[in-house]
PDB file of C-alpha atoms in Angstrom:
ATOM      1  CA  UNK L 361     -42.351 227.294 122.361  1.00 49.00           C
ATOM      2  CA  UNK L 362     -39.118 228.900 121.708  1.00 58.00           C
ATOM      3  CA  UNK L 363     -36.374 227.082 123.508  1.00 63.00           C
ATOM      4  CA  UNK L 364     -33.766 230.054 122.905  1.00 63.00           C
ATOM      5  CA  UNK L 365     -35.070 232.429 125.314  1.00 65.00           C
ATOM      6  CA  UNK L 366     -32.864 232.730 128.014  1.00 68.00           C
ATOM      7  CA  UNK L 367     -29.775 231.266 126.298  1.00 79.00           C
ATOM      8  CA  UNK L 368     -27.330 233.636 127.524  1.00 88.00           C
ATOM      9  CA  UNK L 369     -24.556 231.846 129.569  1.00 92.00           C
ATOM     10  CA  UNK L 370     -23.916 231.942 133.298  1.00 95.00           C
ATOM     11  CA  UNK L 371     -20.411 231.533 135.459  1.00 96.00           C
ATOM     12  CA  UNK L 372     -20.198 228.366 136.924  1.00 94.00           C
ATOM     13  CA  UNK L 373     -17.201 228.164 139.428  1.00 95.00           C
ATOM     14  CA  UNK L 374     -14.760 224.831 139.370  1.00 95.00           C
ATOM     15  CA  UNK L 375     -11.658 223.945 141.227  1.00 94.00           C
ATOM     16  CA  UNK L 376      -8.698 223.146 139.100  1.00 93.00           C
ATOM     17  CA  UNK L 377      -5.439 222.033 140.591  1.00 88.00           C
ATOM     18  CA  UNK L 378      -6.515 223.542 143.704  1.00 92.00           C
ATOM     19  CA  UNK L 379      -7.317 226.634 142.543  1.00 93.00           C
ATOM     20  CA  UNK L 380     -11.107 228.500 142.263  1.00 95.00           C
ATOM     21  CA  UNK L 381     -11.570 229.288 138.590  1.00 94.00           C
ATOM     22  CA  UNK L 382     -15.196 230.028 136.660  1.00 95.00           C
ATOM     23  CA  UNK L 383     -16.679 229.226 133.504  1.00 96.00           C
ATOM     24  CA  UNK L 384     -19.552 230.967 131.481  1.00 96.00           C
ATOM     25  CA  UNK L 385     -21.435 228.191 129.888  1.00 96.00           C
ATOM     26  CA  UNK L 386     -24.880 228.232 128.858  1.00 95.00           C
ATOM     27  CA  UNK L 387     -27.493 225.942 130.866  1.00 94.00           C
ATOM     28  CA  UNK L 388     -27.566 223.299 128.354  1.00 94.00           C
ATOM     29  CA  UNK L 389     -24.028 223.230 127.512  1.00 95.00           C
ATOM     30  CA  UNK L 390     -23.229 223.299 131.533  1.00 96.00           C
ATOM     31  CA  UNK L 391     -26.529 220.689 131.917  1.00 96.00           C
ATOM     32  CA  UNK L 392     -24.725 218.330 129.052  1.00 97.00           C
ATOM     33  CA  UNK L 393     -21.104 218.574 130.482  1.00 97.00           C
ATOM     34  CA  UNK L 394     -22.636 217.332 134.284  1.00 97.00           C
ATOM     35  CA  UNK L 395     -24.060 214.457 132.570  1.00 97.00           C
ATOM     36  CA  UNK L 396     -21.399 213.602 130.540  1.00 98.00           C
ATOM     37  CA  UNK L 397     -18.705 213.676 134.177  1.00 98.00           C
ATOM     38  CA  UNK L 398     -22.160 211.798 135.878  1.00 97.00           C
ATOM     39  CA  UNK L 399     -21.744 208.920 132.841  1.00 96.00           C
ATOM     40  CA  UNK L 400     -18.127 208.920 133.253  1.00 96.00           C
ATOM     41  CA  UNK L 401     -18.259 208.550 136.702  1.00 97.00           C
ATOM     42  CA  UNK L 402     -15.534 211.535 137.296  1.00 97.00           C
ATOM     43  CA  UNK L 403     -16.138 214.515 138.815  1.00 96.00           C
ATOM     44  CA  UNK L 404     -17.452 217.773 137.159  1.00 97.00           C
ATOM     45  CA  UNK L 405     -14.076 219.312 138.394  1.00 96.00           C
ATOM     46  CA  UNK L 406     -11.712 216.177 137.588  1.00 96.00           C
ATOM     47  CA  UNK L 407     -13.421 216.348 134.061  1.00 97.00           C
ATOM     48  CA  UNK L 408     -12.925 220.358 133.462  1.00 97.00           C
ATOM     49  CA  UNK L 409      -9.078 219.245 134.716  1.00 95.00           C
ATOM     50  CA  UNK L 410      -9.025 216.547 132.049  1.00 95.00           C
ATOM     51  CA  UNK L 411     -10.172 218.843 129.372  1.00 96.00           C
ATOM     52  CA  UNK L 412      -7.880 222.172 130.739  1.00 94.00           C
ATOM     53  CA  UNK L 413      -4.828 219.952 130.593  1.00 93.00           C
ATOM     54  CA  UNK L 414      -5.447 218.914 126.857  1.00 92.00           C
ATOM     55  CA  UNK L 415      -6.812 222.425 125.373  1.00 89.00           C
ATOM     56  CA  UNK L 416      -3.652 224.322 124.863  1.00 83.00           C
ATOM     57  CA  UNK L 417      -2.933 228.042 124.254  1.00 85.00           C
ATOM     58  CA  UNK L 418      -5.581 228.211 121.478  1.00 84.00           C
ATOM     59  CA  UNK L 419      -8.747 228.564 123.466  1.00 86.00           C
ATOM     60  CA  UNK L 420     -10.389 229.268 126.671  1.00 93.00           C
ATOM     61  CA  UNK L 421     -11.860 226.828 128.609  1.00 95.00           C
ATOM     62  CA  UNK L 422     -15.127 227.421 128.280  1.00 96.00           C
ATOM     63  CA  UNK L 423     -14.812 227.137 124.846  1.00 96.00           C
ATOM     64  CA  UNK L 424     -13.145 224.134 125.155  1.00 96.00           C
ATOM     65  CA  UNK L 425     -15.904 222.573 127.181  1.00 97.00           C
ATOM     66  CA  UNK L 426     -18.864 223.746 124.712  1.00 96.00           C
ATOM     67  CA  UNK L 427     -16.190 222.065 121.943  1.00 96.00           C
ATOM     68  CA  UNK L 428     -15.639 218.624 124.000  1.00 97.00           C
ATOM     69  CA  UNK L 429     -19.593 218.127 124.931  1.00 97.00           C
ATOM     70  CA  UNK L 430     -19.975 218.840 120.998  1.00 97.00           C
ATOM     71  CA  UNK L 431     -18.048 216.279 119.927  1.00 96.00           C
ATOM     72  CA  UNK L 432     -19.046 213.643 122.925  1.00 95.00           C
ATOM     73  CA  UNK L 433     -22.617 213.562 121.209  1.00 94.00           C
ATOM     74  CA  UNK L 434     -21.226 213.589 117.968  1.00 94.00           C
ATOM     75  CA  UNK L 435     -19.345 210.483 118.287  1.00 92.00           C
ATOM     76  CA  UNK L 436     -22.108 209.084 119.712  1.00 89.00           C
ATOM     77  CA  UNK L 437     -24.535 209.982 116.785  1.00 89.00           C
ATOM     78  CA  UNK L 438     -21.863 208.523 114.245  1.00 88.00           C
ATOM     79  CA  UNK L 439     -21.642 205.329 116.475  1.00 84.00           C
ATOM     80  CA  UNK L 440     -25.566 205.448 116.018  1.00 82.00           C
ATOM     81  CA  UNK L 441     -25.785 205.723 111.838  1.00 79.00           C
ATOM     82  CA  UNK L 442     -22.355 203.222 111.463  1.00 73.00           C
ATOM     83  CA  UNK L 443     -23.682 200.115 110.276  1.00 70.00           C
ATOM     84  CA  UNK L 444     -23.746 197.235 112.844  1.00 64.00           C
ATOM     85  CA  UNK L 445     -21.661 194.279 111.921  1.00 57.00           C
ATOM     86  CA  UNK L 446     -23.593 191.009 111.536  1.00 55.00           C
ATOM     87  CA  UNK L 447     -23.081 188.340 113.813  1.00 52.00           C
ATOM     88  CA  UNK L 448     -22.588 185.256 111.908  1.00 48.00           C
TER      89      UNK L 448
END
């Protein structure tokens, strides 16, 4: 089964700083973020603040969403091939 079918991405509206904003992220990127605010224990919106506040001029948000869910699971897949220290 081909799991890119329907890949294209779909506004999701947040509320930063009080204001209405939206998002286009793709269902597995948008699936991924929720989970990640869900672990945190933050809300989807106080997370998408978190992430707007650090991004800069450089990119949009969306972009920097799809860019801080990347690197979530990468740390966590490094964590997952370092060697574990020996307890002695």
């Amino acid at each position: 089964m081909n799991s890119y079918i329907d890949t294209r991405p779909k506004k999701r509206s947040l509320t930063l700083k009080g204001h209405r904003t939206s998002v286009t992220l793709e269902d597995d990127f948008w699936r991924a973020f929720r989970a990640i605010a869900s672990e945190k224990s933050v809300a989807v919106n106080t997370l998408a603040a978190e992430i707007d506040a650090e991004r800069g001029t450089e990119s949009g948000l969306a972009t920097a969403i799809r860019l801080y869910v990347l690197r979530h699971f990468q740390a966590i897949a490094n964590d997952q091939t370092q060697p574990q220290a020996q307890a002695s």
